[in-house]
């Protein structure tokens, strides 16, 4: 029945002279995600604030093809909503004929389980030369349907079982029955390229997803402590990165072994500052990757006050280890909010797999909640050959692509 899908955006529409750049990037991203899912033969077209997706030779989407494309669009940042649509001439009689023909299947399916179907009509016209106003189109459409189905259907504006939309545009009219929510935000790639610290936990994948939503392309860095943590922990992070790459052009994953650094910190420094010292070295390694790869910020899954190392005082001490901008998208979220988002984006079930990560290696029994900066600096000076050890850790980095 459907030959087209119309895509709508909101935040992109607020852009000025560079709006076309955002629209083109959104289309490019949708193409890439379609290719990743094996969907070929689609044509994307920008028409006055909408993006139309059609098949080559104007073919009809099968139900299976429609589901695949809908799945891609639900992951395409920048989209506000989308609807499979039936196109016709912008003539009221033709619009009413299309509604009468297309509604039959929808209403008959609903009538299998109830005696009366509650419905409503919604219309808008961007073509102000069209002779009927939006409200008049709605009334005409509802009247036509009641003429066809009689007492089997009833208007319900607040809680309809079927909502029929009509959009009258220049030279074309659209009829649709479903509107699906997109992820919103900005197209990935319209902002800077960043590096996210990705652990096997719940929070950092959510931080990655939220950063993508603001238009950033995300590469990933994970730390492991082999042989104190199993290499399966890296495999787990690979799977998390693979899920996150379903929302963007595939990002790289860097894996760095910091076990020797951790041993030196354990053996030479006050255990109360151990986690803060770990995090400071992680930031230094992340900064070096950013400088080499021309990445513009570091992203973490830290939430203010969630654990001892994430108090404002301790976060500021961790920040001091790098001159890079550090983004913390989860700063104001609690754990339940992070869990809810993780479930929604598909990372939660992987994150809760029980595998140790580098942050749990040699974890101190009583970490400092509000460390003194000068004391942390003094402890850091006790780490023998720190610059050399950081370089060794940097040289241990492995890169994974096409996840």
CSV table of C-alpha atoms in Angstrom, one decimal:
chain,number,residue,atom,x,y,z
A,1,UNK,CA,0.0,0.0,0.0
A,2,UNK,CA,2.8,2.4,0.8
A,3,UNK,CA,5.3,3.8,-1.8
A,4,UNK,CA,6.7,6.5,0.4
A,5,UNK,CA,7.9,7.3,3.9
A,6,UNK,CA,7.9,10.9,5.0
A,7,UNK,CA,10.5,12.0,7.6
A,8,UNK,CA,10.1,15.1,9.8
A,9,UNK,CA,12.6,16.9,11.9
A,10,UNK,CA,12.4,19.6,14.5
A,11,UNK,CA,15.7,21.0,15.7
A,12,UNK,CA,17.2,21.0,12.2
A,13,UNK,CA,14.3,23.3,11.1
A,14,UNK,CA,15.5,26.0,13.5
A,15,UNK,CA,18.9,26.2,11.7
A,16,UNK,CA,19.6,29.2,9.4
A,17,UNK,CA,21.7,29.4,6.3
A,18,UNK,CA,23.5,26.0,7.1
A,19,UNK,CA,20.2,24.1,7.4
A,20,UNK,CA,20.9,22.2,4.1
A,21,UNK,CA,24.2,20.9,5.6
A,22,UNK,CA,22.2,19.3,8.5
A,23,UNK,CA,19.6,17.9,6.1
A,24,UNK,CA,22.2,16.4,3.8
A,25,UNK,CA,24.1,14.8,6.8
A,26,UNK,CA,20.9,13.3,8.0
A,27,UNK,CA,20.2,11.7,4.6
A,28,UNK,CA,23.8,10.5,4.4
A,29,UNK,CA,23.5,8.9,7.9
A,30,UNK,CA,20.2,7.2,7.0
A,31,UNK,CA,21.8,5.8,3.9
A,32,UNK,CA,24.8,4.4,5.9
A,33,UNK,CA,22.5,2.8,8.5
A,34,UNK,CA,20.4,1.3,5.7
A,35,UNK,CA,23.5,-0.2,4.1
A,36,UNK,CA,24.6,-1.7,7.5
A,37,UNK,CA,21.2,-3.4,7.7
A,38,UNK,CA,21.4,-4.7,4.1
A,39,UNK,CA,18.7,-2.3,2.8
A,40,UNK,CA,19.3,-1.2,-0.8
A,41,UNK,CA,17.4,0.4,-3.6
A,42,UNK,CA,16.1,3.5,-1.7
A,43,UNK,CA,15.8,7.1,-3.0
A,44,UNK,CA,16.0,10.0,-0.5
A,45,UNK,CA,14.6,13.4,-1.5
A,46,UNK,CA,14.5,16.7,0.3
A,47,UNK,CA,11.2,18.6,-0.3
A,48,UNK,CA,10.5,21.7,1.7
A,49,UNK,CA,11.1,20.7,5.3
A,50,UNK,CA,10.5,17.0,4.7
A,51,UNK,CA,12.6,14.0,3.6
A,52,UNK,CA,10.9,11.5,1.4
A,53,UNK,CA,12.1,7.9,1.1
A,54,UNK,CA,11.0,5.9,-1.9
A,55,UNK,CA,12.0,2.7,-3.6
A,56,UNK,CA,13.6,2.7,-7.0
A,57,UNK,CA,11.1,2.7,-9.8
A,58,UNK,CA,8.5,3.9,-7.3
A,59,UNK,CA,7.8,0.4,-6.0
A,60,UNK,CA,5.6,-0.6,-3.1
A,61,UNK,CA,7.2,-1.3,0.3
A,62,UNK,CA,6.5,-4.9,1.5
A,63,UNK,CA,5.6,-5.2,5.2
A,64,UNK,CA,9.1,-6.7,5.9
A,65,UNK,CA,10.9,-3.9,4.0
A,66,UNK,CA,8.8,-1.3,5.9
A,67,UNK,CA,9.7,-2.8,9.3
A,68,UNK,CA,13.4,-2.7,8.4
A,69,UNK,CA,13.4,0.9,7.3
A,70,UNK,CA,11.3,1.9,10.4
A,71,UNK,CA,14.0,0.3,12.6
A,72,UNK,CA,16.7,2.3,10.9
A,73,UNK,CA,14.8,5.6,11.1
A,74,UNK,CA,14.1,5.0,14.8
A,75,UNK,CA,17.9,5.1,15.3
A,76,UNK,CA,18.6,8.1,13.0
A,77,UNK,CA,19.5,11.1,15.1
A,78,UNK,CA,17.9,14.3,13.8
A,79,UNK,CA,14.5,12.7,13.0
A,80,UNK,CA,11.6,13.9,15.1
A,81,UNK,CA,9.0,11.5,13.5
A,82,UNK,CA,8.2,9.6,10.4
A,83,UNK,CA,5.1,8.0,8.7
A,84,UNK,CA,4.5,5.6,5.9
A,85,UNK,CA,2.3,7.7,3.5
A,86,UNK,CA,0.1,7.3,0.5
A,87,UNK,CA,0.7,10.1,-2.0
A,88,UNK,CA,-2.0,11.6,-4.2
A,89,UNK,CA,-3.0,14.8,-6.1
A,90,UNK,CA,-3.9,17.8,-3.8
A,91,UNK,CA,-7.5,17.6,-4.8
A,92,UNK,CA,-10.2,17.1,-2.0
A,93,UNK,CA,-12.1,14.5,-4.0
A,94,UNK,CA,-9.0,12.5,-4.7
A,95,UNK,CA,-7.9,12.8,-1.1
A,96,UNK,CA,-11.3,11.5,0.1
A,97,UNK,CA,-11.2,8.6,-2.4
A,98,UNK,CA,-7.7,7.6,-1.1
A,99,UNK,CA,-8.9,7.7,2.5
A,100,UNK,CA,-12.0,5.7,1.7
A,101,UNK,CA,-10.0,3.0,-0.2
A,102,UNK,CA,-7.0,2.8,2.2
A,103,UNK,CA,-9.1,2.9,5.5
A,104,UNK,CA,-11.0,-0.3,4.6
A,105,UNK,CA,-8.2,-2.7,5.5
A,106,UNK,CA,-7.4,-0.8,8.7
A,107,UNK,CA,-10.9,-0.6,10.0
A,108,UNK,CA,-11.8,-4.2,9.0
A,109,UNK,CA,-8.8,-5.4,11.0
A,110,UNK,CA,-9.9,-3.5,14.1
A,111,UNK,CA,-13.5,-4.7,13.7
A,112,UNK,CA,-12.4,-8.3,14.2
A,113,UNK,CA,-11.9,-7.6,17.9
A,114,UNK,CA,-14.6,-4.9,18.6
A,115,UNK,CA,-18.0,-3.8,17.4
A,116,UNK,CA,-17.2,-0.1,17.0
A,117,UNK,CA,-13.9,1.5,16.1
A,118,UNK,CA,-13.0,4.9,17.6
A,119,UNK,CA,-11.3,7.2,15.1
A,120,UNK,CA,-10.2,10.8,14.4
A,121,UNK,CA,-8.9,12.7,11.5
A,122,UNK,CA,-6.1,15.2,11.6
A,123,UNK,CA,-5.1,17.6,8.7
A,124,UNK,CA,-2.6,20.3,8.0
A,125,UNK,CA,-2.0,22.3,4.8
A,126,UNK,CA,1.3,24.0,4.0
A,127,UNK,CA,-0.2,25.0,0.7
A,128,UNK,CA,-2.4,27.9,1.7
A,129,UNK,CA,-3.9,28.1,-1.8
A,130,UNK,CA,-5.8,24.9,-1.1
A,131,UNK,CA,-9.5,25.9,-1.0
A,132,UNK,CA,-10.3,24.1,2.3
A,133,UNK,CA,-8.9,24.9,5.7
A,134,UNK,CA,-7.4,22.1,7.9
A,135,UNK,CA,-10.5,21.8,10.0
A,136,UNK,CA,-12.7,21.5,6.9
A,137,UNK,CA,-10.5,18.8,5.5
A,138,UNK,CA,-10.9,16.9,8.8
A,139,UNK,CA,-14.7,17.2,8.7
A,140,UNK,CA,-14.9,16.1,5.0
A,141,UNK,CA,-12.6,13.1,5.7
A,142,UNK,CA,-14.6,12.0,8.8
A,143,UNK,CA,-17.9,12.4,6.9
A,144,UNK,CA,-16.7,10.3,4.0
A,145,UNK,CA,-15.6,7.5,6.4
A,146,UNK,CA,-18.9,7.5,8.2
A,147,UNK,CA,-20.7,7.3,4.9
A,148,UNK,CA,-18.7,4.1,4.1
A,149,UNK,CA,-18.7,2.4,7.5
A,150,UNK,CA,-21.8,3.8,9.2
A,151,UNK,CA,-22.3,2.9,12.9
A,152,UNK,CA,-19.2,0.7,12.9
A,153,UNK,CA,-17.1,3.7,13.5
A,154,UNK,CA,-17.3,6.6,15.9
A,155,UNK,CA,-15.4,9.9,16.3
A,156,UNK,CA,-13.2,10.1,19.4
A,157,UNK,CA,-10.7,13.0,19.3
A,158,UNK,CA,-9.0,12.2,22.6
A,159,UNK,CA,-8.5,8.4,22.6
A,160,UNK,CA,-8.8,7.1,19.1
A,161,UNK,CA,-7.9,3.6,18.0
A,162,UNK,CA,-7.3,4.8,14.5
A,163,UNK,CA,-5.9,8.3,13.7
A,164,UNK,CA,-5.9,9.3,10.0
A,165,UNK,CA,-3.6,12.1,9.0
A,166,UNK,CA,-3.7,14.3,5.9
A,167,UNK,CA,-1.0,16.8,4.9
A,168,UNK,CA,-1.7,19.0,1.8
A,169,UNK,CA,1.5,20.3,0.3
A,170,UNK,CA,2.4,22.1,-2.9
A,171,UNK,CA,1.5,19.7,-5.8
A,172,UNK,CA,1.1,16.7,-3.5
A,173,UNK,CA,-1.2,15.4,-0.7
A,174,UNK,CA,-0.2,12.8,1.9
A,175,UNK,CA,-2.5,10.3,3.7
A,176,UNK,CA,-1.1,8.3,6.7
A,177,UNK,CA,-2.3,6.2,9.6
A,178,UNK,CA,0.7,5.9,11.8
A,179,UNK,CA,3.3,8.3,13.1
A,180,UNK,CA,6.5,6.9,14.7
A,181,UNK,CA,8.7,8.8,17.0
A,182,UNK,CA,12.3,9.4,15.9
A,183,UNK,CA,15.3,9.8,18.4
A,184,UNK,CA,15.4,13.6,17.9
A,185,UNK,CA,18.6,15.6,18.4
A,186,UNK,CA,21.1,16.4,15.6
A,187,UNK,CA,22.5,14.2,12.9
A,188,UNK,CA,25.7,12.5,13.9
A,189,UNK,CA,28.7,14.2,12.3
A,190,UNK,CA,27.3,17.7,12.4
A,191,UNK,CA,29.3,18.4,15.6
A,192,UNK,CA,32.8,17.4,16.6
A,193,UNK,CA,34.4,13.9,16.7
A,194,UNK,CA,35.0,12.8,20.3
A,195,UNK,CA,36.5,9.9,22.3
A,196,UNK,CA,34.4,8.2,24.9
A,197,UNK,CA,35.7,6.1,27.8
A,198,UNK,CA,33.6,3.0,27.4
A,199,UNK,CA,33.6,0.4,30.2
A,200,UNK,CA,31.5,-2.7,30.6
A,201,UNK,CA,29.1,-0.9,32.9
A,202,UNK,CA,25.6,0.6,32.5
A,203,UNK,CA,26.5,4.3,32.4
A,204,UNK,CA,29.2,4.8,29.8
A,205,UNK,CA,27.2,3.4,26.9
A,206,UNK,CA,24.3,5.7,27.8
A,207,UNK,CA,26.8,8.6,27.8
A,208,UNK,CA,28.0,7.7,24.3
A,209,UNK,CA,24.4,7.5,23.0
A,210,UNK,CA,23.5,10.9,24.5
A,211,UNK,CA,26.6,12.4,23.0
A,212,UNK,CA,25.7,11.0,19.6
A,213,UNK,CA,22.3,12.7,19.9
A,214,UNK,CA,24.0,16.1,20.0
A,215,UNK,CA,25.6,15.4,16.6
A,216,UNK,CA,29.0,14.1,17.8
A,217,UNK,CA,30.6,11.1,16.1
A,218,UNK,CA,32.0,8.9,18.9
A,219,UNK,CA,35.1,6.7,19.0
A,220,UNK,CA,35.6,4.5,22.1
A,221,UNK,CA,38.5,3.8,24.5
A,222,UNK,CA,38.3,1.0,27.0
A,223,UNK,CA,40.9,0.1,29.7
A,224,UNK,CA,41.6,-3.5,30.8
A,225,UNK,CA,43.9,-5.0,33.4
A,226,UNK,CA,44.9,-8.3,31.9
A,227,UNK,CA,46.0,-10.7,33.5
A,228,UNK,CA,44.0,-9.4,36.5
A,229,UNK,CA,40.9,-9.0,34.4
A,230,UNK,CA,39.9,-11.6,31.7
A,231,UNK,CA,40.1,-10.7,28.0
A,232,UNK,CA,36.4,-11.5,27.9
A,233,UNK,CA,35.9,-8.1,29.4
A,234,UNK,CA,37.3,-6.5,26.2
A,235,UNK,CA,35.0,-8.7,24.2
A,236,UNK,CA,32.1,-7.5,26.2
A,237,UNK,CA,33.0,-3.9,25.4
A,238,UNK,CA,33.4,-4.8,21.7
A,239,UNK,CA,29.7,-5.9,21.8
A,240,UNK,CA,28.7,-2.7,23.5
A,241,UNK,CA,30.5,-0.7,20.9
A,242,UNK,CA,28.8,-2.7,18.2
A,243,UNK,CA,25.4,-1.9,19.6
A,244,UNK,CA,26.3,1.8,19.8
A,245,UNK,CA,27.5,1.8,16.2
A,246,UNK,CA,24.0,1.0,15.1
A,247,UNK,CA,23.3,4.7,15.8
A,248,UNK,CA,26.2,6.1,13.8
A,249,UNK,CA,28.8,5.6,11.1
A,250,UNK,CA,30.9,3.0,12.8
A,251,UNK,CA,33.4,4.3,15.4
A,252,UNK,CA,36.7,2.7,16.3
A,253,UNK,CA,37.4,1.0,19.6
A,254,UNK,CA,40.8,1.4,21.3
A,255,UNK,CA,41.8,-1.0,24.0
A,256,UNK,CA,44.6,-0.1,26.5
A,257,UNK,CA,46.2,-2.3,29.2
A,258,UNK,CA,46.9,-0.3,32.4
A,259,UNK,CA,47.6,-3.2,34.7
A,260,UNK,CA,51.3,-2.2,35.2
A,261,UNK,CA,50.3,1.4,36.0
A,262,UNK,CA,47.7,0.1,38.5
A,263,UNK,CA,50.3,-2.1,40.2
A,264,UNK,CA,52.6,0.9,40.6
A,265,UNK,CA,49.9,3.0,42.1
A,266,UNK,CA,48.9,0.1,44.4
A,267,UNK,CA,52.4,-0.5,45.6
A,268,UNK,CA,53.5,3.2,46.0
A,269,UNK,CA,50.5,5.4,46.8
A,270,UNK,CA,48.0,5.9,49.6
A,271,UNK,CA,45.1,3.6,48.9
A,272,UNK,CA,42.5,6.3,49.7
A,273,UNK,CA,43.6,8.1,46.4
A,274,UNK,CA,44.0,5.0,44.3
A,275,UNK,CA,40.8,5.4,42.1
A,276,UNK,CA,41.5,9.1,41.5
A,277,UNK,CA,45.0,8.3,40.5
A,278,UNK,CA,43.7,5.6,38.1
A,279,UNK,CA,41.3,8.0,36.5
A,280,UNK,CA,44.0,10.7,36.1
A,281,UNK,CA,46.2,8.3,34.2
A,282,UNK,CA,43.2,7.3,32.0
A,283,UNK,CA,42.6,10.9,31.1
A,284,UNK,CA,46.2,11.4,30.1
A,285,UNK,CA,46.1,8.3,27.8
A,286,UNK,CA,42.8,9.5,26.4
A,287,UNK,CA,44.2,12.9,25.7
A,288,UNK,CA,47.1,11.5,23.8
A,289,UNK,CA,44.8,9.5,21.6
A,290,UNK,CA,42.7,12.6,21.0
A,291,UNK,CA,45.8,14.6,20.0
A,292,UNK,CA,46.9,11.9,17.6
A,293,UNK,CA,43.5,11.3,16.0
A,294,UNK,CA,42.3,15.0,16.1
A,295,UNK,CA,39.4,14.3,18.4
A,296,UNK,CA,38.0,17.3,20.2
A,297,UNK,CA,36.7,16.1,23.6
A,298,UNK,CA,36.7,13.2,26.1
A,299,UNK,CA,33.3,11.7,27.1
A,300,UNK,CA,32.7,9.8,30.4
A,301,UNK,CA,29.8,8.1,32.0
A,302,UNK,CA,30.4,9.8,35.4
A,303,UNK,CA,27.3,11.1,37.3
A,304,UNK,CA,27.8,13.7,40.1
A,305,UNK,CA,27.9,12.0,43.5
A,306,UNK,CA,27.2,8.5,42.3
A,307,UNK,CA,30.4,7.0,43.7
A,308,UNK,CA,33.3,8.4,45.8
A,309,UNK,CA,35.4,9.3,42.8
A,310,UNK,CA,32.5,11.3,41.3
A,311,UNK,CA,32.1,14.0,43.9
A,312,UNK,CA,32.6,17.5,42.6
A,313,UNK,CA,35.9,17.9,44.4
A,314,UNK,CA,37.3,14.6,43.1
A,315,UNK,CA,36.0,15.2,39.5
A,316,UNK,CA,37.8,18.5,39.5
A,317,UNK,CA,41.1,16.8,40.5
A,318,UNK,CA,40.6,14.2,37.7
A,319,UNK,CA,39.9,17.1,35.3
A,320,UNK,CA,43.2,18.7,36.1
A,321,UNK,CA,45.1,15.8,34.5
A,322,UNK,CA,44.1,16.9,31.0
A,323,UNK,CA,43.6,20.1,29.0
A,324,UNK,CA,40.9,18.4,26.9
A,325,UNK,CA,37.3,19.3,27.3
A,326,UNK,CA,35.5,16.6,29.3
A,327,UNK,CA,31.8,15.9,28.6
A,328,UNK,CA,29.7,14.2,31.2
A,329,UNK,CA,26.2,13.8,29.7
A,330,UNK,CA,25.0,11.8,32.8
A,331,UNK,CA,26.0,14.5,35.3
A,332,UNK,CA,22.4,15.1,36.4
A,333,UNK,CA,21.0,11.6,36.0
A,334,UNK,CA,20.4,9.0,38.8
A,335,UNK,CA,21.1,5.3,38.4
A,336,UNK,CA,17.5,4.4,37.6
A,337,UNK,CA,17.4,6.9,34.8
A,338,UNK,CA,20.6,5.5,33.3
A,339,UNK,CA,19.2,2.0,33.5
A,340,UNK,CA,16.0,3.1,31.8
A,341,UNK,CA,18.0,4.6,28.9
A,342,UNK,CA,20.3,1.6,28.7
A,343,UNK,CA,17.3,-0.7,28.3
A,344,UNK,CA,15.9,1.5,25.6
A,345,UNK,CA,19.1,1.7,23.5
A,346,UNK,CA,19.8,-2.0,23.8
A,347,UNK,CA,23.0,-2.0,25.9
A,348,UNK,CA,21.6,-3.0,29.4
A,349,UNK,CA,21.6,-6.8,29.0
A,350,UNK,CA,25.2,-6.7,27.9
A,351,UNK,CA,26.2,-4.3,30.6
A,352,UNK,CA,24.9,-6.4,33.5
A,353,UNK,CA,26.9,-9.5,32.4
A,354,UNK,CA,29.1,-10.2,35.4
A,355,UNK,CA,32.7,-9.5,34.4
A,356,UNK,CA,35.3,-7.5,36.3
A,357,UNK,CA,36.7,-4.4,34.7
A,358,UNK,CA,39.8,-2.3,35.3
A,359,UNK,CA,38.1,0.0,37.8
A,360,UNK,CA,37.6,-2.9,40.2
A,361,UNK,CA,41.2,-4.1,40.2
A,362,UNK,CA,42.9,-3.4,43.6
A,363,UNK,CA,39.8,-1.3,44.6
A,364,UNK,CA,40.5,0.5,47.9
A,365,UNK,CA,38.4,-0.3,50.9
A,366,UNK,CA,37.8,3.3,51.9
A,367,UNK,CA,38.3,5.8,49.0
A,368,UNK,CA,38.6,9.5,49.6
A,369,UNK,CA,35.3,11.4,49.1
A,370,UNK,CA,36.8,14.9,49.0
A,371,UNK,CA,40.5,14.6,48.3
A,372,UNK,CA,42.9,17.5,48.7
A,373,UNK,CA,44.5,18.4,45.4
A,374,UNK,CA,48.0,18.9,46.8
A,375,UNK,CA,47.9,15.4,48.5
A,376,UNK,CA,46.9,13.7,45.3
A,377,UNK,CA,49.8,15.5,43.5
A,378,UNK,CA,52.2,14.3,46.3
A,379,UNK,CA,50.9,10.7,45.9
A,380,UNK,CA,51.3,10.9,42.1
A,381,UNK,CA,54.9,11.9,42.5
A,382,UNK,CA,55.5,8.6,44.2
A,383,UNK,CA,54.7,6.6,41.1
A,384,UNK,CA,58.1,5.6,39.7
A,385,UNK,CA,58.9,6.5,36.0
A,386,UNK,CA,55.3,7.7,35.5
A,387,UNK,CA,55.9,9.2,32.0
A,388,UNK,CA,57.6,6.1,30.8
A,389,UNK,CA,54.9,3.9,32.2
A,390,UNK,CA,52.2,6.0,30.5
A,391,UNK,CA,54.1,5.6,27.2
A,392,UNK,CA,54.2,1.8,27.7
A,393,UNK,CA,50.5,1.8,28.3
A,394,UNK,CA,50.0,3.9,25.2
A,395,UNK,CA,52.0,1.5,23.1
A,396,UNK,CA,49.9,-1.4,24.4
A,397,UNK,CA,46.8,0.1,22.7
A,398,UNK,CA,45.0,-2.2,20.2
A,399,UNK,CA,42.5,-0.8,17.6
A,400,UNK,CA,39.3,-2.5,16.5
A,401,UNK,CA,37.3,-1.3,13.5
A,402,UNK,CA,34.2,-2.4,11.7
A,403,UNK,CA,32.5,-3.4,14.9
